[in-house]
Amino acid sequence: MGKKLVVVGGVAAGPKAAARARRCDPEMEIVIYQMEDEISYAGCGLPYYVSGVITERQKLISRTAGQFAQDGIKVLKHREIENIDVRNRTVTGRDLHTGEGFTDRYDRLVLATGAEAIRPKIEGLDLANVFYLRSIFDADAFLERIRSEVVQNVVIAGGGFIGLDMAESLVQLGKEVTIVEMTPQILTLFDEDLASVLRQYLAKKGIQVFTSEAIAALKGDKGKVTHVRTVSKEVEADAVLMSLGVRPRVELAKKAGLRIGETGAIWVNEKMETSAEGIYAAGDCAETFHLVTGKKTWVPLGSTANKQGRVVGTNVCGGNAVFPGVMGTTVFKVFDFHVAKTGLNIKEAQREGFSPIQAIVRGYDRAHYYPGGKESILKVIADKETGRILGGQAIGEGPSDKFIDILAMALHGKMTCRELANVDLAYAPPFSPAMSPVIVAANVLTNKLEGKVNDIAAAEVKRKLDTGEDTFQVLDVRERDEVEAKRIPGSLWIPYADLKKRIGQIDRKKEIAVHCESGLRSYKACLKLQREGFEHVRNVDGGLLCWCYDVESGG
């Protein structure tokens, strides 16, 4: 009898493992058990299907059961695997249509059970028009209802990636959208400054965002949701999308006695093998290593699931493939903003024992004189002790994905900011400034390592202004037209060109936070002030690019 591979789960990692195994071993018997009616579909494409950008549902299906059958891979849909007998190498389950039980044997077993939506224990979750978005069938149900004119006000519970993706989709469908997030900021994997930039952008698109607002209950009338009650308010809602995150589906693995990792996902080694010989796990149900911290982590992403599936497919056929880990590299789009991240944010770096420093620069996509330019705000984070790049974030209409992909490669190579500053990146005026924004950020970090200028974050500036510290002042060194458009209340304005002749207007006894639009002119102003004997000078990271607080107009 030939070897048999059984795959449990048929969305991303499972089908990838099966397809790879078939290429590695043309004779192996391969069976995929899938609970749903569809297999191998693009879960990440669901928001675009809802919005209408993806007009044909079938385009979300990568391969049908029939196409797998052409390669000799049997797909058994509407089957739930309920138990694994590790010793005898069998699985048992039931047909979801008939209720009949079945048993199957395996030589190699792949668990690709994915993740499930977090469902909080609150009143009203069983009301009509309360939705989740984990499967293509969730999208079908949501789309059918949301296109009704009866549904106008939609509340999204959660300000993470899926919630933000869906906010755009719903606005494009003409809905009034409110995001309710229990933490102090949306986009919690990013630093507060860039998350605040996105929040301001969403407000301009007509999306209300309430933070620090945990949902207490969903209220309804005649069986349908009508309001979302938070800790401090009630928000009208014709429909609610619950997008509070996901957790790995590990119940089957637990019942089989497989080891569950510290992240709550299935423990696997670098070959994606579980604690039981011959059983592998991949995708959103499995944990992995973080390449920056070296610790176990859980990052549920479709790109990761497919890479892990390929490794598993190789190894179930006797191969020796390794999945080294992830850095949480991700990107998504909200209207015209491209939002991307890799590696650690500032708080994560601090928790891991690093001493993080940051550079925030304008991320232009072409030379300043070439028409049609767009820009993103780019943040790069490094360790103050070693100069090693720890992470990066980018947000805006510019090439955020390009910047973050460059930084992801730098993280893989464990590069320092000094090394990154001399990387040979492609340049031509239609594609990049002569000095790539990534290289500019690396140079800023190098200057900080060398102690040329001290920095201060916009949030700290705001805190000091709010507490009314009489030993603190903000110096604005921009030009008149910039200041007339907006300025920080209470700031002292002296254009950079006039700084030397008006230096007597600055109180030497106070701590001075110097800012411009993005940080370059203020950096030069800090150097000039230091040469004039000023001791307490700090450059505001990112300048007004990351100032998401009150402003006033007038010079």
XYZ file of C-alpha atoms in Angstrom:
555
model
C 0.000 0.000 0.000
C 1.398 3.424 -0.975
C 1.867 6.369 1.343
C -1.171 8.452 2.155
C -1.341 12.146 3.001
C -4.419 13.521 4.739
C -4.867 17.311 4.864
C -7.369 18.867 7.270
C -8.402 22.310 6.012
C -8.716 23.571 2.477
C -8.302 27.345 2.242
C -4.623 28.327 1.920
C -1.917 26.278 3.673
C -3.686 22.925 3.196
C -4.159 23.113 -0.593
C -0.636 24.492 -0.978
C 0.801 21.565 0.976
C -1.221 19.088 -1.077
C -0.203 20.632 -4.397
C 3.476 20.693 -3.417
C 3.324 17.088 -2.164
C 1.864 15.982 -5.471
C 4.760 17.581 -7.367
C 7.271 15.954 -5.010
C 5.625 12.499 -5.052
C 3.416 11.677 -8.076
C 2.354 8.356 -6.511
C 1.264 9.483 -3.043
C -2.438 9.238 -2.219
C -3.624 12.695 -1.144
C -6.957 13.639 0.433
C -8.100 17.093 1.572
C -10.936 17.315 4.086
C -12.779 20.641 3.959
C -15.788 21.695 6.046
C -16.983 24.332 3.566
C -18.372 24.081 0.052
C -15.435 25.998 -1.478
C -11.738 25.239 -1.399
C -8.573 27.230 -2.022
C -10.090 30.716 -2.020
C -8.471 34.103 -1.404
C -9.603 35.200 2.034
C -7.584 38.408 1.772
C -9.659 39.417 -1.240
C -13.007 39.376 0.567
C -13.189 43.152 1.315
C -12.648 43.890 -2.382
C -15.366 41.423 -3.303
C -17.753 43.209 -0.940
C -16.893 46.632 -2.378
C -17.344 45.483 -5.959
C -13.712 45.895 -6.999
C -13.730 42.119 -7.523
C -16.865 41.743 -9.616
C -16.861 37.979 -10.096
C -16.936 35.721 -7.037
C -15.267 32.921 -8.984
C -12.097 34.990 -9.338
C -11.491 34.497 -5.607
C -11.264 30.719 -6.113
C -7.665 29.756 -6.840
C -8.408 26.100 -7.694
C -11.615 24.111 -7.663
C -12.068 20.569 -6.370
C -12.233 19.464 -9.988
C -8.890 21.053 -10.782
C -7.315 19.310 -7.793
C -8.826 16.041 -9.018
C -6.981 16.462 -12.323
C -3.759 16.166 -10.309
C -5.011 13.123 -8.435
C -5.833 15.028 -5.244
C -9.189 14.058 -3.748
C -11.176 16.851 -2.106
C -13.910 15.788 0.295
C -16.073 18.795 1.141
C -18.583 19.178 3.987
C -16.473 16.843 6.131
C -15.412 17.708 9.667
C -12.488 15.878 11.241
C -13.311 15.458 14.939
C -10.546 13.236 16.315
C -7.000 12.128 15.569
C -5.661 8.771 16.782
C -1.951 9.539 16.867
C -0.907 5.993 17.768
C -2.886 4.212 15.053
C -2.553 7.047 12.532
C -6.227 7.476 11.801
C -8.686 10.349 11.754
C -12.414 10.158 12.425
C -15.107 12.638 11.492
C -18.574 13.114 10.098
C -20.296 14.195 6.922
C -21.932 17.551 7.692
C -24.782 16.857 5.259
C -25.721 13.322 6.243
C -24.335 13.163 9.774
C -22.651 9.850 8.974
C -19.334 9.116 10.609
C -16.170 7.942 8.852
C -12.594 6.875 9.585
C -9.541 7.347 7.412
C -5.920 6.361 7.788
C -2.838 8.451 7.132
C 0.915 8.122 6.880
C 1.369 11.865 7.040
C -1.169 14.346 8.392
C -1.334 18.113 7.830
C -3.387 20.353 10.103
C -4.410 23.542 8.321
C -7.418 24.376 10.465
C -6.836 28.126 10.256
C -8.161 30.725 12.665
C -11.601 31.783 13.834
C -13.112 35.146 14.646
C -13.044 36.265 18.254
C -16.625 36.345 19.518
C -16.917 38.298 22.744
C -19.436 37.341 25.388
C -21.705 40.349 25.074
C -25.432 40.838 24.807
C -26.958 40.942 21.342
C -24.550 38.913 19.225
C -27.430 36.741 18.042
C -29.335 39.686 16.542
C -29.870 39.826 12.781
C -27.431 41.937 10.741
C -24.456 41.128 12.991
C -21.715 39.778 10.744
C -18.192 38.364 10.724
C -15.822 38.133 7.771
C -13.694 34.976 7.904
C -14.936 33.001 4.911
C -16.234 33.574 1.420
C -19.652 32.539 2.721
C -19.484 35.250 5.388
C -18.830 37.693 2.559
C -21.787 36.342 0.576
C -24.155 36.844 3.504
C -22.777 40.269 4.365
C -22.900 41.444 0.761
C -26.465 40.265 0.241
C -27.678 42.258 3.224
C -25.425 45.299 3.004
C -26.499 46.193 -0.526
C -30.021 46.704 0.721
C -30.980 50.359 1.070
C -32.418 49.493 4.489
C -28.841 49.209 5.743
C -27.272 52.656 5.866
C -25.368 52.956 9.156
C -22.702 50.313 9.660
C -20.579 49.978 12.781
C -17.282 48.153 12.536
C -16.187 46.717 15.869
C -12.395 46.786 15.747
C -9.837 49.035 14.081
C -7.460 46.384 12.733
C -6.569 45.446 9.165
C -9.853 43.770 8.202
C -11.961 46.476 9.824
C -10.070 49.224 8.013
C -10.211 47.364 4.701
C -13.945 46.998 5.117
C -14.416 50.659 6.068
C -13.305 51.678 2.579
C -15.480 49.018 0.947
C -18.567 50.184 2.827
C -18.000 53.866 2.044
C -17.711 52.944 -1.625
C -21.118 51.291 -1.277
C -22.536 54.566 0.045
C -22.779 53.557 3.713
C -22.184 55.688 6.788
C -19.348 54.001 8.673
C -18.311 54.189 12.315
C -15.318 52.327 13.746
C -15.393 51.450 17.439
C -12.050 50.347 18.915
C -11.496 49.338 22.541
C -7.806 50.351 22.675
C -6.547 53.969 22.645
C -5.677 53.783 18.938
C -6.659 52.049 15.738
C -4.026 49.955 13.991
C -2.457 48.694 17.228
C 0.486 46.989 15.505
C 1.714 50.429 14.430
C 3.095 53.249 16.540
C 0.685 55.882 17.784
C 1.987 58.649 15.524
C 1.380 56.844 12.228
C -1.892 55.360 13.474
C -3.031 58.907 14.260
C -2.161 60.021 10.727
C -4.447 57.295 9.388
C -7.201 58.265 11.817
C -7.128 61.852 10.555
C -7.257 60.595 6.989
C -10.290 58.416 7.749
C -12.066 61.426 9.256
C -11.573 63.321 5.992
C -13.252 60.389 4.225
C -16.283 60.736 6.485
C -15.531 57.783 8.779
C -16.139 58.296 12.490
C -13.600 56.638 14.756
C -14.122 56.119 18.478
C -11.166 54.749 20.455
C -10.965 53.560 24.072
C -14.555 52.395 23.599
C -15.127 48.770 24.516
C -18.440 47.393 23.316
C -20.787 46.645 26.213
C -23.778 45.323 24.253
C -25.601 45.254 20.952
C -29.157 46.526 21.154
C -31.966 45.656 18.767
C -35.604 45.884 17.856
C -37.735 43.105 16.362
C -34.727 40.816 16.256
C -32.452 43.206 14.316
C -29.547 45.225 15.628
C -30.243 48.949 15.948
C -27.507 50.297 18.232
C -24.064 49.528 19.572
C -23.619 50.452 23.200
C -20.065 51.195 24.313
C -18.738 52.130 27.722
C -19.773 55.762 27.178
C -22.180 56.109 24.242
C -24.697 54.533 21.925
C -24.073 54.430 18.177
C -26.850 53.874 15.661
C -26.325 50.724 13.587
C -28.359 49.025 10.869
C -25.588 46.421 10.678
C -22.501 45.539 12.709
C -19.320 43.934 11.443
C -17.503 42.204 14.288
C -13.805 42.530 13.514
C -12.158 42.083 16.896
C -9.379 39.833 15.668
C -8.917 36.097 15.339
C -7.574 33.190 17.354
C -5.985 29.954 16.074
C -8.267 26.931 15.754
C -6.449 24.347 17.846
C -9.248 22.244 19.396
C -8.524 19.234 17.168
C -4.820 19.384 17.988
C -5.535 19.687 21.715
C -7.812 16.646 21.693
C -5.051 14.659 19.995
C -2.581 15.634 22.711
C -0.415 17.758 20.428
C 1.670 20.444 22.050
C 0.191 23.937 22.008
C 2.763 26.726 21.964
C 3.131 29.734 24.204
C 1.274 31.865 21.640
C -1.818 29.666 21.836
C -1.215 28.238 18.359
C 0.055 24.739 17.544
C 3.720 24.254 18.385
C 5.881 23.310 15.393
C 9.590 23.049 14.743
C 11.370 24.733 11.836
C 10.209 21.923 9.537
C 6.583 22.663 10.533
C 6.290 19.278 12.276
C 4.215 19.127 15.449
C 5.106 17.295 18.666
C 3.757 14.081 17.105
C 5.870 12.390 14.446
C 4.328 12.558 10.996
C 1.839 15.302 11.861
C 2.478 18.799 10.506
C 0.684 22.115 10.985
C 0.735 25.188 8.767
C -1.057 28.485 8.283
C -3.113 30.404 10.792
C -3.304 27.508 13.274
C 0.482 27.220 13.687
C 3.000 29.387 15.478
C 6.432 30.260 14.149
C 9.589 32.219 15.025
C 10.047 35.976 14.919
C 13.231 36.688 12.995
C 14.030 39.862 14.947
C 13.374 38.667 18.493
C 14.151 34.970 17.990
C 11.037 34.117 20.001
C 7.927 32.192 19.105
C 5.192 34.294 17.534
C 1.853 33.952 15.784
C 1.185 36.083 12.714
C -1.846 34.918 10.697
C -1.260 36.027 7.102
C -2.104 34.442 3.770
C 1.438 34.927 2.482
C 2.851 33.085 5.495
C 0.300 30.266 5.130
C 1.297 29.627 1.531
C 5.026 29.590 2.300
C 4.502 27.243 5.220
C 2.289 25.005 3.094
C 5.065 24.642 0.548
C 7.543 23.647 3.271
C 5.111 21.065 4.648
C 4.379 19.663 1.196
C 8.091 19.095 0.689
C 8.663 17.488 4.071
C 5.727 15.057 4.018
C 7.462 13.533 0.990
C 10.747 13.053 2.853
C 12.262 16.453 2.116
C 14.223 18.656 4.468
C 12.694 22.112 3.914
C 12.795 24.733 6.652
C 10.559 27.687 7.417
C 12.826 30.101 9.318
C 10.169 32.507 10.574
C 8.491 35.844 9.964
C 8.792 39.513 10.809
C 5.133 40.432 10.533
C 5.587 42.141 7.184
C 2.208 43.329 5.978
C 0.546 45.900 3.745
C -3.001 46.982 3.053
C -4.853 49.798 1.301
C -7.390 52.269 2.698
C -8.765 54.492 -0.046
C -5.612 56.050 -1.549
C -3.426 55.374 1.482
C -1.007 52.449 1.400
C -0.190 51.224 4.903
C 2.728 48.857 5.528
C 4.863 47.506 8.372
C 7.700 45.096 9.042
C 9.551 44.093 12.186
C 9.004 45.747 15.557
C 7.320 48.992 16.483
C 8.753 51.195 19.238
C 6.809 49.623 22.113
C 7.529 46.097 20.899
C 11.239 46.907 20.649
C 11.237 48.295 24.180
C 9.479 45.186 25.522
C 12.127 43.008 23.892
C 14.924 44.826 25.679
C 16.151 46.979 22.806
C 16.843 50.718 23.068
C 14.940 51.881 19.998
C 15.531 55.096 18.109
C 13.502 56.228 15.124
C 13.785 58.269 11.962
C 10.705 59.748 10.288
C 11.131 61.119 6.773
C 9.083 62.043 3.732
C 8.956 59.068 1.399
C 8.835 60.477 -2.106
C 8.264 58.087 -5.017
C 10.267 60.103 -7.583
C 12.549 63.094 -7.967
C 10.968 66.332 -6.725
C 11.009 67.854 -10.212
C 9.354 64.883 -11.933
C 5.564 65.385 -12.291
C 2.891 63.318 -10.590
C 4.757 62.556 -7.393
C 3.177 60.930 -4.359
C 4.586 60.464 -0.903
C 4.315 58.358 2.208
C 5.530 58.994 5.711
C 8.330 56.528 6.378
C 9.497 55.511 9.845
C 12.560 53.339 10.377
C 13.478 51.979 13.815
C 16.938 50.869 14.947
C 18.632 49.746 18.153
C 20.632 52.563 19.766
C 23.241 50.179 21.140
C 24.099 48.297 17.950
C 22.561 50.293 15.099
C 20.689 47.176 13.934
C 17.496 47.863 11.987
C 14.520 46.616 14.010
C 11.511 47.584 11.931
C 9.730 50.088 9.787
C 6.324 51.560 9.024
C 5.017 53.566 6.073
C 1.720 55.270 5.366
C 0.485 57.515 2.571
C -0.235 57.619 -1.138
C 3.366 56.846 -2.047
C 5.156 53.498 -2.455
C 4.822 52.280 1.131
C 5.135 48.664 0.000
C 8.442 49.353 -1.745
C 9.965 50.989 1.330
C 8.827 48.201 3.634
C 10.024 45.453 1.276
C 13.485 47.056 1.288
C 13.432 47.157 5.076
C 12.241 43.545 5.263
C 15.327 42.495 3.319
C 17.481 44.620 5.633
C 15.937 42.841 8.623
C 16.605 39.450 7.055
C 20.235 40.447 6.638
C 20.443 41.859 10.196
C 21.781 45.070 8.720
C 22.716 48.150 10.710
C 21.606 51.634 9.731
C 25.164 52.401 8.600
C 25.092 49.431 6.251
C 21.612 50.299 4.999
C 22.709 53.843 4.219
C 25.041 52.525 1.499
C 22.811 49.931 -0.154
C 22.838 50.251 -3.939
C 19.174 50.923 -4.719
C 17.818 51.671 -8.186
C 17.493 55.345 -9.129
C 15.972 57.281 -11.978
C 13.813 60.420 -11.656
C 10.492 58.644 -12.465
C 11.103 56.027 -9.756
C 12.931 57.576 -6.826
C 14.784 60.615 -5.536
C 18.543 60.395 -5.945
C 18.692 59.509 -2.269
C 16.043 56.901 -1.551
C 13.901 57.777 1.483
C 15.067 54.510 3.036
C 18.668 55.687 2.764
C 17.749 59.136 4.072
C 16.148 57.503 7.113
C 19.245 55.345 7.616
C 21.400 58.486 7.584
C 19.129 60.159 10.144
C 19.511 57.130 12.397
C 23.274 57.203 11.948
C 23.322 60.859 12.999
C 21.369 59.936 16.114
C 23.785 57.117 16.926
C 26.604 59.619 16.700
C 24.772 61.930 19.109
C 24.661 64.929 16.803
C 21.153 66.007 17.825
C 18.698 64.799 20.461
C 15.147 64.037 19.384
C 11.645 64.292 20.796
C 8.442 62.609 19.629
C 5.371 64.630 18.709
C 3.371 62.934 21.482
C 5.893 64.082 24.084
C 5.760 67.623 22.740
C 1.980 67.571 23.111
C 2.214 66.218 26.640
C 4.657 68.952 27.693
C 2.454 71.648 26.153
C -0.634 70.272 27.904
C 1.046 70.209 31.305
C 2.028 73.846 30.854
C 5.649 73.315 31.667
C 7.164 76.781 31.903
C 10.584 75.335 31.124
C 9.553 74.186 27.635
C 9.074 75.954 24.306
C 8.356 74.952 20.712
C 10.302 76.644 17.916
C 8.879 76.610 14.369
C 11.502 77.250 11.662
C 9.272 76.968 8.578
C 8.479 79.700 6.042
C 5.670 82.247 6.341
C 3.272 80.560 3.902
C 3.585 77.270 5.796
C 2.941 78.924 9.147
C -0.042 80.875 7.831
C -1.631 77.588 6.770
C -1.160 75.884 10.141
C 0.989 76.070 13.241
C 1.239 74.520 16.668
C -0.576 76.744 19.194
C 1.831 78.597 21.442
C 4.868 77.967 19.267
C 7.549 80.566 18.575
C 8.051 81.205 14.855
C 11.467 82.128 13.505
C 12.210 81.109 9.890
C 15.392 79.109 9.542
C 17.024 81.810 7.441
C 16.411 84.392 10.195
C 17.496 82.202 13.065
C 20.937 83.693 13.660
C 19.836 87.331 13.712
C 16.808 86.621 15.929
C 18.457 84.145 18.242
C 18.043 86.531 21.161
C 14.285 85.867 21.123
C 14.860 82.287 22.281
C 15.051 81.559 26.003
C 18.306 79.703 26.623
C 17.063 78.386 29.970
C 14.187 76.463 28.460
C 14.135 73.108 26.723
C 13.589 73.816 23.026
C 11.661 71.504 20.709
C 12.432 72.565 17.144
C 10.224 71.533 14.243
C 9.667 72.111 10.542
C 7.428 70.203 8.145
C 9.349 66.916 8.146
C 12.527 67.309 10.224
C 15.364 68.375 7.913
C 15.323 72.151 8.429
C 14.733 71.700 12.134
C 17.717 69.342 12.290
C 19.914 72.017 10.752
C 18.401 74.594 13.132
C 19.274 72.365 16.099
C 22.893 72.147 14.918
C 23.011 75.936 14.567
C 21.563 76.485 18.037
C 24.020 74.033 19.561
C 26.907 75.908 17.959
C 25.513 79.072 19.560
C 25.717 77.458 22.980
C 22.144 76.239 23.468
C 22.261 73.075 25.598
C 18.667 71.791 25.698
C 17.711 71.480 22.048
C 15.673 68.599 20.595
C 14.477 67.957 17.075
C 10.811 66.929 16.703
C 10.751 63.562 14.896
C 8.868 63.894 11.637
C 7.918 67.510 12.259
C 4.336 68.348 11.358
C 4.020 65.161 9.311
C 3.193 63.344 12.522
C 1.506 66.192 14.388
C -2.077 64.941 14.711
C -3.194 67.394 17.373
C -4.745 70.854 17.333
C -3.312 73.471 15.019
C -4.100 77.118 14.352
C -3.657 79.338 11.327
C -1.844 82.642 11.011
C 1.739 83.805 11.108
